[in-house]
Coordinates of C-alpha atoms and ligand atoms in Angstrom, one line a residue:
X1 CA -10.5 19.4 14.5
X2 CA -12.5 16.6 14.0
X3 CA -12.6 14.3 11.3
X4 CA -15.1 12.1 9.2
X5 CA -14.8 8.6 8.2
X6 CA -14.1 8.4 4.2
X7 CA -16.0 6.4 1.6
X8 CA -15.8 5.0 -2.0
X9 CA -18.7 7.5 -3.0
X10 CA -16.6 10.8 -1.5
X11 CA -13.4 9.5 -3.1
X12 CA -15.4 8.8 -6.8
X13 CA -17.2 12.3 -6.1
X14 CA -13.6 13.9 -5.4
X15 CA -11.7 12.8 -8.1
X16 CA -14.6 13.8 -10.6
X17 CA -14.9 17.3 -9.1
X18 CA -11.4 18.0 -8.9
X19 CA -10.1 16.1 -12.5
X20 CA -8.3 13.2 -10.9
X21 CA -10.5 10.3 -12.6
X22 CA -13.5 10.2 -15.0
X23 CA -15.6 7.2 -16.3
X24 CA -14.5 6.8 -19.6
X25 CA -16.8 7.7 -22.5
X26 CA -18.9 9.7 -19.6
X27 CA -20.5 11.8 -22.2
X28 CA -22.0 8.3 -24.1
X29 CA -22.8 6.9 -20.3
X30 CA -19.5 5.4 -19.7
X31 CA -17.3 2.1 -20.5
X32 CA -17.8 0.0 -17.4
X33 CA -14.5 -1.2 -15.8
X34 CA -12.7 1.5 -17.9
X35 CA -11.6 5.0 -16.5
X36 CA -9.5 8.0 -18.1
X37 CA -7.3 10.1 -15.9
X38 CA -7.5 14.0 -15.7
X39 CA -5.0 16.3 -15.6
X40 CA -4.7 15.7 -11.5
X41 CA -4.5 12.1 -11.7
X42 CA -2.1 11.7 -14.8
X43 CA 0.2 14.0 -12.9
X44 CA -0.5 11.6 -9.7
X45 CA 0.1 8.7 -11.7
X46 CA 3.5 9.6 -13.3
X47 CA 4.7 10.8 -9.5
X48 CA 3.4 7.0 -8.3
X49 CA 5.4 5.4 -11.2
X50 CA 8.5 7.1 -10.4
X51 CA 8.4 6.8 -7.0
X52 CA 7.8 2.6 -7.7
X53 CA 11.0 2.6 -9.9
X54 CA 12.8 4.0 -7.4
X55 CA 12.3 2.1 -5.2
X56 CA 13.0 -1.0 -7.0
X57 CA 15.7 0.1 -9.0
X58 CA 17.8 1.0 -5.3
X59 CA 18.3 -2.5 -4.7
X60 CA 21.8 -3.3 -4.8
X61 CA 21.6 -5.2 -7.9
X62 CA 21.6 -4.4 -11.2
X63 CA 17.9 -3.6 -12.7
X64 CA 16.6 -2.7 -16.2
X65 CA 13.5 -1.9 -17.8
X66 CA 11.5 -3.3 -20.5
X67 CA 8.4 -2.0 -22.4
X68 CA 7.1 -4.6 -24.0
X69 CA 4.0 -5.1 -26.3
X70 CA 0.5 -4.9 -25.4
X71 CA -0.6 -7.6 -28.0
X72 CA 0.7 -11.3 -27.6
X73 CA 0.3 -14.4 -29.6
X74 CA -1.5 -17.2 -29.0
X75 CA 1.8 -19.1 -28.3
X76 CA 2.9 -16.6 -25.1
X77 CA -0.6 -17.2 -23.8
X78 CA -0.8 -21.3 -24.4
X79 CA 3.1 -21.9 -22.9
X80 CA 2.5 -19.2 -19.7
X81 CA -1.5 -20.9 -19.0
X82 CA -3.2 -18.6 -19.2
X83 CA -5.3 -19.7 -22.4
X84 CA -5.7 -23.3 -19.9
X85 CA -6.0 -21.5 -16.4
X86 CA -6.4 -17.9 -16.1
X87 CA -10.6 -17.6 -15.9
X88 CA -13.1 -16.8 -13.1
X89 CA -16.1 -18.7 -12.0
X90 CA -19.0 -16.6 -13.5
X91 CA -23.0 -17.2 -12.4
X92 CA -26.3 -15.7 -13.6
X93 CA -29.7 -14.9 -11.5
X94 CA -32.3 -16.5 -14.2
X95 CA -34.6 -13.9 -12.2
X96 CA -33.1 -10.8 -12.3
X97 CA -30.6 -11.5 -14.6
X98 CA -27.7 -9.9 -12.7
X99 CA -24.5 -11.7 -13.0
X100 CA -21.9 -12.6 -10.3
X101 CA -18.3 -13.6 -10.0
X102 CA -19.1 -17.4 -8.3
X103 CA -16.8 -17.3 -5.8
X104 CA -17.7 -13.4 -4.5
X105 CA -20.9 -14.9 -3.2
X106 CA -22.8 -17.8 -1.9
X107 CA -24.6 -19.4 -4.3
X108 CA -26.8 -21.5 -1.5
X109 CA -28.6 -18.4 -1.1
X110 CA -30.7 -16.4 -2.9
X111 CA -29.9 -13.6 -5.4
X112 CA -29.3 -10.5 -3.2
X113 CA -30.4 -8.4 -6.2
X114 CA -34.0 -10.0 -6.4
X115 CA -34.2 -12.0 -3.0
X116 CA -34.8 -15.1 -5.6
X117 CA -32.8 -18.3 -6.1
X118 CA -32.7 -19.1 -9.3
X119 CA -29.1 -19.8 -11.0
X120 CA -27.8 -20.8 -14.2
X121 CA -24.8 -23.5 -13.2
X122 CA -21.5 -22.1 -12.9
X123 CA -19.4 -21.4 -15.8
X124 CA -15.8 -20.8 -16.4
X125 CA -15.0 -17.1 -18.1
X126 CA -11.9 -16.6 -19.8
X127 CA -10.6 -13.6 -18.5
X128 CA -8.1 -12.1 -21.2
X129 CA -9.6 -10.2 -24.3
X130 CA -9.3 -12.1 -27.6
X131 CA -8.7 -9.7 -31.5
X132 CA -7.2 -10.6 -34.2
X133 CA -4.3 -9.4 -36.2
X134 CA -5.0 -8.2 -40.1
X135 CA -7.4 -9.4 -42.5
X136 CA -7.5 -13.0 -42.4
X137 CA -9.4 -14.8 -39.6
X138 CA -7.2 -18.4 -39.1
X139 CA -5.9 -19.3 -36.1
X140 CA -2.2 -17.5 -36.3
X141 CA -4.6 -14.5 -36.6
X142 CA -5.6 -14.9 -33.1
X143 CA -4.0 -12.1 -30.9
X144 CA -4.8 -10.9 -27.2
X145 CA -4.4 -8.5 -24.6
X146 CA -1.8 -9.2 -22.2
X147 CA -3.6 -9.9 -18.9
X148 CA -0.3 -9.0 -17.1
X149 CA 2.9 -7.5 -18.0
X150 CA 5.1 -10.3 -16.7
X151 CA 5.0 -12.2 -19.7
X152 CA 6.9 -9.9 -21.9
X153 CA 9.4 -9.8 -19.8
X154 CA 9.9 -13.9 -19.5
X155 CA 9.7 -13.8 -23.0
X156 CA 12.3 -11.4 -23.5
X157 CA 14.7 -12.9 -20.6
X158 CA 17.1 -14.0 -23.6
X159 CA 17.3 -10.8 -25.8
X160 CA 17.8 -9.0 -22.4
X161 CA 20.5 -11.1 -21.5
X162 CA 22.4 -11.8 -24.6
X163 CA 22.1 -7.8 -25.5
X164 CA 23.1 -5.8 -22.1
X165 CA 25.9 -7.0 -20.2
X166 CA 23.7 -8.1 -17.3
X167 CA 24.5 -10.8 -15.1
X168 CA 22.3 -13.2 -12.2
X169 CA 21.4 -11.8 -10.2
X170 CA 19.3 -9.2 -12.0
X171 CA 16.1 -7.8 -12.2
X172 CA 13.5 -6.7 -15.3
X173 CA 11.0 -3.9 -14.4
X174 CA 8.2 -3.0 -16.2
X175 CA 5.3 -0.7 -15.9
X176 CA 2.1 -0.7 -18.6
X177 CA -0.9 -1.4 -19.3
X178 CA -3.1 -4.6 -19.3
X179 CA -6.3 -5.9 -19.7
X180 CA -8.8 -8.4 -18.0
X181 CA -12.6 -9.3 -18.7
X182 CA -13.1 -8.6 -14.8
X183 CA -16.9 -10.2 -14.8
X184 CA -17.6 -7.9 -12.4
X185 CA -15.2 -4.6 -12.4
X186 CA -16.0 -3.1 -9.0
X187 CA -14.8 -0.4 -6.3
X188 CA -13.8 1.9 -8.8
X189 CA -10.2 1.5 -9.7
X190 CA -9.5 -1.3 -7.3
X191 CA -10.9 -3.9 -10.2
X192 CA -11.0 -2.6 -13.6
X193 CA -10.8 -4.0 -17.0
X194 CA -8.1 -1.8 -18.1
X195 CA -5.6 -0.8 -16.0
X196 CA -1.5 -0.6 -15.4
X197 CA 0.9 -3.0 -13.5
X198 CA 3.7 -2.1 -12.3
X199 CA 6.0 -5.3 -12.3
X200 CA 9.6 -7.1 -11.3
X201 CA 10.8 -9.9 -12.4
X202 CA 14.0 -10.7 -10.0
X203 CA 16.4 -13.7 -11.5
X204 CA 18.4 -15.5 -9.2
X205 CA 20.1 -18.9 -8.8
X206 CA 17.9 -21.5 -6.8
X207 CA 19.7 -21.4 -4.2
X208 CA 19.6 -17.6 -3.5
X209 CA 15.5 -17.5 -4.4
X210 CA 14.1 -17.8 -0.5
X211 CA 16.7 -15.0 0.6
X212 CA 15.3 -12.8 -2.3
X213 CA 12.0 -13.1 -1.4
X214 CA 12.3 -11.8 2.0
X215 CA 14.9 -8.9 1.0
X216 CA 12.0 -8.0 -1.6
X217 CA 8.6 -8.0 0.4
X218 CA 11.0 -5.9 3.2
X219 CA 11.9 -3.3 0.2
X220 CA 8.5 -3.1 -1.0
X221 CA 7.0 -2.8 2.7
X222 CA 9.6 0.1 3.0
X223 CA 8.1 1.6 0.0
X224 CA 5.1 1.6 1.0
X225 CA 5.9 3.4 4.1
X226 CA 8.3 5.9 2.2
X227 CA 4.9 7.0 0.1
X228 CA 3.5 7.5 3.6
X229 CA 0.9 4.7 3.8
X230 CA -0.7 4.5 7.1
X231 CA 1.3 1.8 8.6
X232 CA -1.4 0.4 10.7
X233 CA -3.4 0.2 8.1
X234 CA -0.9 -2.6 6.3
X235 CA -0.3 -5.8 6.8
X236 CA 1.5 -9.3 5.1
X237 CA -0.3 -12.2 4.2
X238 CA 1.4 -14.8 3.5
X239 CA -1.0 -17.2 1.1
X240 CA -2.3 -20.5 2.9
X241 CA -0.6 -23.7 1.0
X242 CA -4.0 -24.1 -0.9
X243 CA -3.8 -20.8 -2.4
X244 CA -0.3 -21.7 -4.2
X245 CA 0.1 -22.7 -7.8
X246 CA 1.9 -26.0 -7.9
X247 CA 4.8 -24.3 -8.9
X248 CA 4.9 -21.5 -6.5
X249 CA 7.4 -21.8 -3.5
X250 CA 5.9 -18.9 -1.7
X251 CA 3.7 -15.9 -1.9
X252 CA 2.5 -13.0 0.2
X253 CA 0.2 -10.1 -0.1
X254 CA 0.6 -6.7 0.7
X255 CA -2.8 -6.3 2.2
X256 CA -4.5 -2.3 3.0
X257 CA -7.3 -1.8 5.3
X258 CA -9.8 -0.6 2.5
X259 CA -13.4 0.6 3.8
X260 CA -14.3 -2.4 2.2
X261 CA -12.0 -4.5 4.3
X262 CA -8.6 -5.5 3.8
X263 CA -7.6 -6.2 0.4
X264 CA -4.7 -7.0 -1.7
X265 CA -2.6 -4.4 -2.8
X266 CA 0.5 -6.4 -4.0
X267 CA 1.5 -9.7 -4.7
X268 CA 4.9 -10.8 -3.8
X269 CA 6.1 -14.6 -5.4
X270 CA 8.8 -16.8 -5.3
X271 CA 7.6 -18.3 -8.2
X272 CA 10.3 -20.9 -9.0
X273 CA 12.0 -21.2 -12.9
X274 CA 7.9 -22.3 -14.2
X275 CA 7.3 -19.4 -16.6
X276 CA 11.1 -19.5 -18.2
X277 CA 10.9 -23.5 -18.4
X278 CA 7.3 -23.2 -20.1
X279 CA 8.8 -20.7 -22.6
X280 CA 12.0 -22.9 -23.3
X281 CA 9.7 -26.0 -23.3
X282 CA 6.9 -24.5 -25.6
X283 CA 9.3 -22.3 -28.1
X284 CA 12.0 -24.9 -28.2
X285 CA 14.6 -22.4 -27.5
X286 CA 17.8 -22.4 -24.9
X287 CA 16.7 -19.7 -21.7
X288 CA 19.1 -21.7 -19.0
X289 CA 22.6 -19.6 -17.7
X290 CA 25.7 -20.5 -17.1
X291 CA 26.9 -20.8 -13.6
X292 CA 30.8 -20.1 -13.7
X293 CA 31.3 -21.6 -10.3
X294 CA 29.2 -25.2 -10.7
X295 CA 30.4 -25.3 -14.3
X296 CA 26.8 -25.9 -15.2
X297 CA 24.0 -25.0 -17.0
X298 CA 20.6 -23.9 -15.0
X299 CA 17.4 -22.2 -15.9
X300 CA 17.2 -18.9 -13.3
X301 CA 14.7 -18.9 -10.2
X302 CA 11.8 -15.8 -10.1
X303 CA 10.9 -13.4 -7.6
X304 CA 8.0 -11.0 -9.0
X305 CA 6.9 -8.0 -7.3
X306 CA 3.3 -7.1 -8.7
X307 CA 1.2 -3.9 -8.3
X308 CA -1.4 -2.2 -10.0
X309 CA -0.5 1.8 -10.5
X310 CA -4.2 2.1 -10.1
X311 CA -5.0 0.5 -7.3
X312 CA -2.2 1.9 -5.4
X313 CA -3.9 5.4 -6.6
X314 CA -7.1 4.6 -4.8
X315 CA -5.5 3.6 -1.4
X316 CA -3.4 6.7 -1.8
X317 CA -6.5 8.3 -2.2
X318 CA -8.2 6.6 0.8
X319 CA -5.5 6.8 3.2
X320 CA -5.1 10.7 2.4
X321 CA -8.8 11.9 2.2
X322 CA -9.6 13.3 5.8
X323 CA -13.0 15.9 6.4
X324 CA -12.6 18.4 8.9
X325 CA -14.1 21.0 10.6
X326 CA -12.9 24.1 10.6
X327 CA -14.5 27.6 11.4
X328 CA -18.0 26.4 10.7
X329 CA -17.2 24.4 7.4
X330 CA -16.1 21.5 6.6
X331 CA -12.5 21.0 5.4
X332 CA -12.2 18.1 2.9
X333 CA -8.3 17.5 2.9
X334 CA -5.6 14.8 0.9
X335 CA -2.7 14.5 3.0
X336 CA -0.6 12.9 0.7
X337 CA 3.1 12.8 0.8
X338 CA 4.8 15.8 -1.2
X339 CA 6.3 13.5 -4.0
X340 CA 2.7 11.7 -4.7
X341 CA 0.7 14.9 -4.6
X342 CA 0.3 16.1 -8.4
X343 CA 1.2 19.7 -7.2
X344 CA 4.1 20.5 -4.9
X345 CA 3.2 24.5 -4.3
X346 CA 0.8 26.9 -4.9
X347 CA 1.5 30.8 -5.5
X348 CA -1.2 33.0 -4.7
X349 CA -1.1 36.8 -5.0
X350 CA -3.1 38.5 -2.3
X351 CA -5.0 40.4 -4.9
X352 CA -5.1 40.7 -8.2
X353 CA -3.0 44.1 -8.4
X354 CA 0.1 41.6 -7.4
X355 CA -0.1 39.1 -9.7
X356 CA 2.6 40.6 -11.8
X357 CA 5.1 39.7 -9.1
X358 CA 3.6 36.4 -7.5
X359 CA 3.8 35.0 -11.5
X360 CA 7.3 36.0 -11.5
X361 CA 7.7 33.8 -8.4
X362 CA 5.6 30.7 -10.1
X363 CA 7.6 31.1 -13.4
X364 CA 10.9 30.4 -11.6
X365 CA 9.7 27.4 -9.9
X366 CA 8.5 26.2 -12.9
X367 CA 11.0 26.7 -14.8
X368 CA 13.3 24.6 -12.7
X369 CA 10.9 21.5 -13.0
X370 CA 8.5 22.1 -9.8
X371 CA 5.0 21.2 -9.8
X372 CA 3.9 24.6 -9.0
X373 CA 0.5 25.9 -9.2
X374 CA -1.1 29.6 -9.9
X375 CA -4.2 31.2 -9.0
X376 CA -5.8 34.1 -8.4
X377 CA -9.2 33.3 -8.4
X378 CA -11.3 33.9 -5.4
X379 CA -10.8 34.5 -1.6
X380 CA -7.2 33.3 -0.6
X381 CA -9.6 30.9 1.5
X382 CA -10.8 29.4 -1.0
X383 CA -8.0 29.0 -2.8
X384 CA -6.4 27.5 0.2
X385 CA -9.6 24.7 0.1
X386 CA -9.0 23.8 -3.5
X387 CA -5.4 23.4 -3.1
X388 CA -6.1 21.1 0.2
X389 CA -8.6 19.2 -1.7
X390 CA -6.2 18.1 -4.5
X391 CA -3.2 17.7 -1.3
X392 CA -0.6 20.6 -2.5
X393 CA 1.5 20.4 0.6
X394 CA 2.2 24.1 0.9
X395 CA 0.8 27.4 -0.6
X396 CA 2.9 30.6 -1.1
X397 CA 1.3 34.0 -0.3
X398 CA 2.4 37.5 -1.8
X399 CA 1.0 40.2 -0.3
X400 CA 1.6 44.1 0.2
X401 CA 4.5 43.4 3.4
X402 CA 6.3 40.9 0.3
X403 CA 6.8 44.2 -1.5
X404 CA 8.8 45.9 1.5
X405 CA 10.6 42.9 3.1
X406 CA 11.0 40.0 0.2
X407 CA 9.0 37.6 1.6
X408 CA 5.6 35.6 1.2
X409 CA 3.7 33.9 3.6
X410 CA 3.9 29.9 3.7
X411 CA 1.2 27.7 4.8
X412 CA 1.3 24.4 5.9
X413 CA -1.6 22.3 4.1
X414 CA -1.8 19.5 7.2
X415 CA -0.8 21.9 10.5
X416 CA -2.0 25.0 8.3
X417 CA 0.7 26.6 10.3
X418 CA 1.7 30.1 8.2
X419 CA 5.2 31.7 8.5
X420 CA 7.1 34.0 6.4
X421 CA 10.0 33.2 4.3
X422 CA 12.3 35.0 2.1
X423 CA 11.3 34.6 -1.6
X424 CA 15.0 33.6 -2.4
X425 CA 14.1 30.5 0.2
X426 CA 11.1 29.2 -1.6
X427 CA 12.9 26.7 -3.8
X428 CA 14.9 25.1 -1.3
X429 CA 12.1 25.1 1.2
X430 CA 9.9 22.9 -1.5
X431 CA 12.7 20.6 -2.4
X432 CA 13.2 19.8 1.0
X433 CA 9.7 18.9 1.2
X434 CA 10.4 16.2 -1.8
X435 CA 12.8 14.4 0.1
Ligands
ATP1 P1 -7.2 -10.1 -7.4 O1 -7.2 -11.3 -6.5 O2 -7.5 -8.8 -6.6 O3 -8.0 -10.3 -8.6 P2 -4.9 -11.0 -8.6 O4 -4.3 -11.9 -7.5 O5 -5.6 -11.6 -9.7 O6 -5.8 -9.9 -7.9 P3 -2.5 -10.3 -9.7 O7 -2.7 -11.2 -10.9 O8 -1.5 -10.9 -8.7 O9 -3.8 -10.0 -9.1 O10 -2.1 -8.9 -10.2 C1 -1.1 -8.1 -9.5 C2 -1.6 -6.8 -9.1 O11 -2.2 -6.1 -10.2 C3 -2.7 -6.8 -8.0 O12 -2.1 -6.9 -6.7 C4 -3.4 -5.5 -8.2 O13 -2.7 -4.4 -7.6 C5 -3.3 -5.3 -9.7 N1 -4.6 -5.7 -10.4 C6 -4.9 -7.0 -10.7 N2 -6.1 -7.0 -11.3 C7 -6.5 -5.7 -11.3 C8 -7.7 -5.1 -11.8 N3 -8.7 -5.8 -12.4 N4 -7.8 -3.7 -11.7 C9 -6.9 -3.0 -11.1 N5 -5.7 -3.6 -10.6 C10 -5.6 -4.9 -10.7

């Protein structure tokens, strides 16, 4: 079997064809930067968030979750600087008219668009999106979308504390939504102006902060190879001491080899006690511990573990999508691991005179809260393609030989191996493929 290399275009055409991922608004000619998820990729979504909580939440220490709001005041925004610092570079072609992201390209060349040079200068964009809450327009009206979810979680940090019994150290996780005016949203989901983080905050003592930066970026590099990430195809960056905010004592990227080079997938921080000083500075209000032992006061150090749910869904995507071929056709294929796939199992009836008793079989598995599919459409073939195209790990066969000896024919979706196994097997056999 040979295979073929993958592109953005085949994954954007797959998860259209298939329902992982529309253009939102398709049917008005889309909402650039924004994208709705289709009954494959919701399901693929809610097996990526569980899988990231998980993870995190196996550390050794104690960590809780927060949803916070999607709206924040102008204060949050002022005290965390983003209002002051969080904006991109943004440049127009007076020619053509296109506009760029500054830094993405070289502005001592010409437009690649037109082949002209002709530029406005360089202006800075804010990058959150601005509203306003109620009727009256003054400035406590002013409201935006959080550009991150980190910030409800700093700004929480005391009703967390003072209303669980958690102690330092501790972590607060959080996935959700947020929002950026990405100048240019690009690659699909990898930069969108909508999309979902998922996040930890990690509180420690200063003195424990360095340790818990490396025990994180090892748990989250385990992670990644848990969800079956090509290894090869990942890598640490540790940012260059130009790259760092002023308060930052350290931060690395999880990088993936995208066909578009590599890219950041995650950013790992030891970011210090900045954002809970800024809040305590700006709101006036007491966010320091207690040490016991020192008998003194201190305001906790962060670690923060970042990633988009999104983006971790497209290099899913890529590292899984494979083409081969096989009897004459060509096999498109997504080997992803059993507990990111949006279906675990299949059931097929031979024909259609057997559906009676391979529905019996999908019914149980459902009812015990499988993913399990049903069809009966088509050449068992065919059905075997669709299921490979949307990477259900193994499909379940009833034929006429099921009726005499109890058993239905399993196939492999990556060795496409087939063996038969006893119906009363079936559950176990896909649970042990969740592992
Ligand atoms: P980039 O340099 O790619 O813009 P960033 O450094 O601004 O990313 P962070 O603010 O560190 O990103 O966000 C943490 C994570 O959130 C990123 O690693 C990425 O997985 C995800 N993310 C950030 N911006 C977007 C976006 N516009 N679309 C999709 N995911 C995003």
């Amino acid at each position: 079997m040979s295979s073929t290399a993958v592109t953005l275009e085949k994954i954007v055409a797959l998860c259209k064809r298939r329902g992982f991922v529309y253009q939102s608004a398709d049917i008005y000619g889309g909402l650039n930067g924004v994208y709705d998820f289709g009954p494959m990729g919701a399901q693929m979504k809610q097996n990526i968030r569980a899988a990231w909580l998980e993870n995190i939440q196996s550390s050794e220490h104690e960590i809780v979750l927060l949803d916070g709001s999607l709206l924040g005041s102008h204060a949050v925004w002022k005290a965390s600087g983003h209002l002051d610092n969080f904006h991109d570079p943004m440049i127009d072609c007076l020619e053509c008219k296109k506009r760029y992201r500054a830094d993405d390209i070289d502005i001592e060349k010409a437009c690649s668009h037109c082949g002209k040079k002709n530029w406005t200068d360089v202006r800075e964009f804010q990058l959150m999106f601005k509203t306003q809450l109620g009727a009256l327009t003054d400035s406590t009206s002013v409201a935006y979308l959080r550009p991150e979810t980190a910030q409800s979680i700093f700004i929480n940090f005391k009703n967390v504390t003072s209303s669980t019994r958690v102690k330092i150290p501790f972590g607060i996780a959080q996935i959700g939504k947020a929002f950026r005016n990405e100048i240019t949203p690009k690659q699909f989901l990898f930069r969108m102006r909508e999309f979902e983080q998922m996040e930890l905050e990690f509180f420690c003592t200063p003195d424990t902060a360095d340790e818990f930066f490396a025990t994180w970026i090892e748990m989250r590099k385990r992670f990644y190879h848990t969800i079956g990430l090509t290894p090869e195809k990942l890598r640490l960056r540790p940012h260059e001491a130009d790259e760092l905010a002023h308060y930052s004592k350290g931060c690395v990227d999880v990088e993936y080899h995208f066909p578009f080079g590599w890219k950041e997938l995650e950013g790992i921080a030891n970011r210090g006690n900045f954002d809970l000083t800024q809040h305590s500075t700006h709101s006036g209000k007491e966010l320091s511990v207690f040490d016991e032992n020192k008998k003194e006061s201190y305001i906790p150090h962060v670690v923060e573990t970042s990633v988009g749910v999104d983006r971790l869904f497209l290099t899913l995507l890529f590292d899984a999508y494979k083409e081969e071929e096989l009897e004459n056709e060509t096999r498109t294929v997504l080997q992803l691991h059993p507990r990111i796939a949006p279906t675990t199992c299949a059931i097929f009836p031979l024909t259609k005179k057997l559906s009676d008793n391979a529905h019996k079989i999908y019914l149980d598995l459902k009812s015990k809260g499988l993913r399990v599919h049903f069809d009966q459409a088509g050449s068992i073939g065919k059905r075997y393609r669709r299921q490979d195209e949307v990477g259900t790990p193994v499909c379940f066969t009833f034929d006429f030989d099921s009726l005499e000896d109890g058993c239905v024919t399993a196939r492999d979706r990556d060795t496409l191996e087939q063996k038969r196994i006893n119906i009363a097997r079936v559950e176990d056999y896909v649970r042990d493929l969740l592992k």
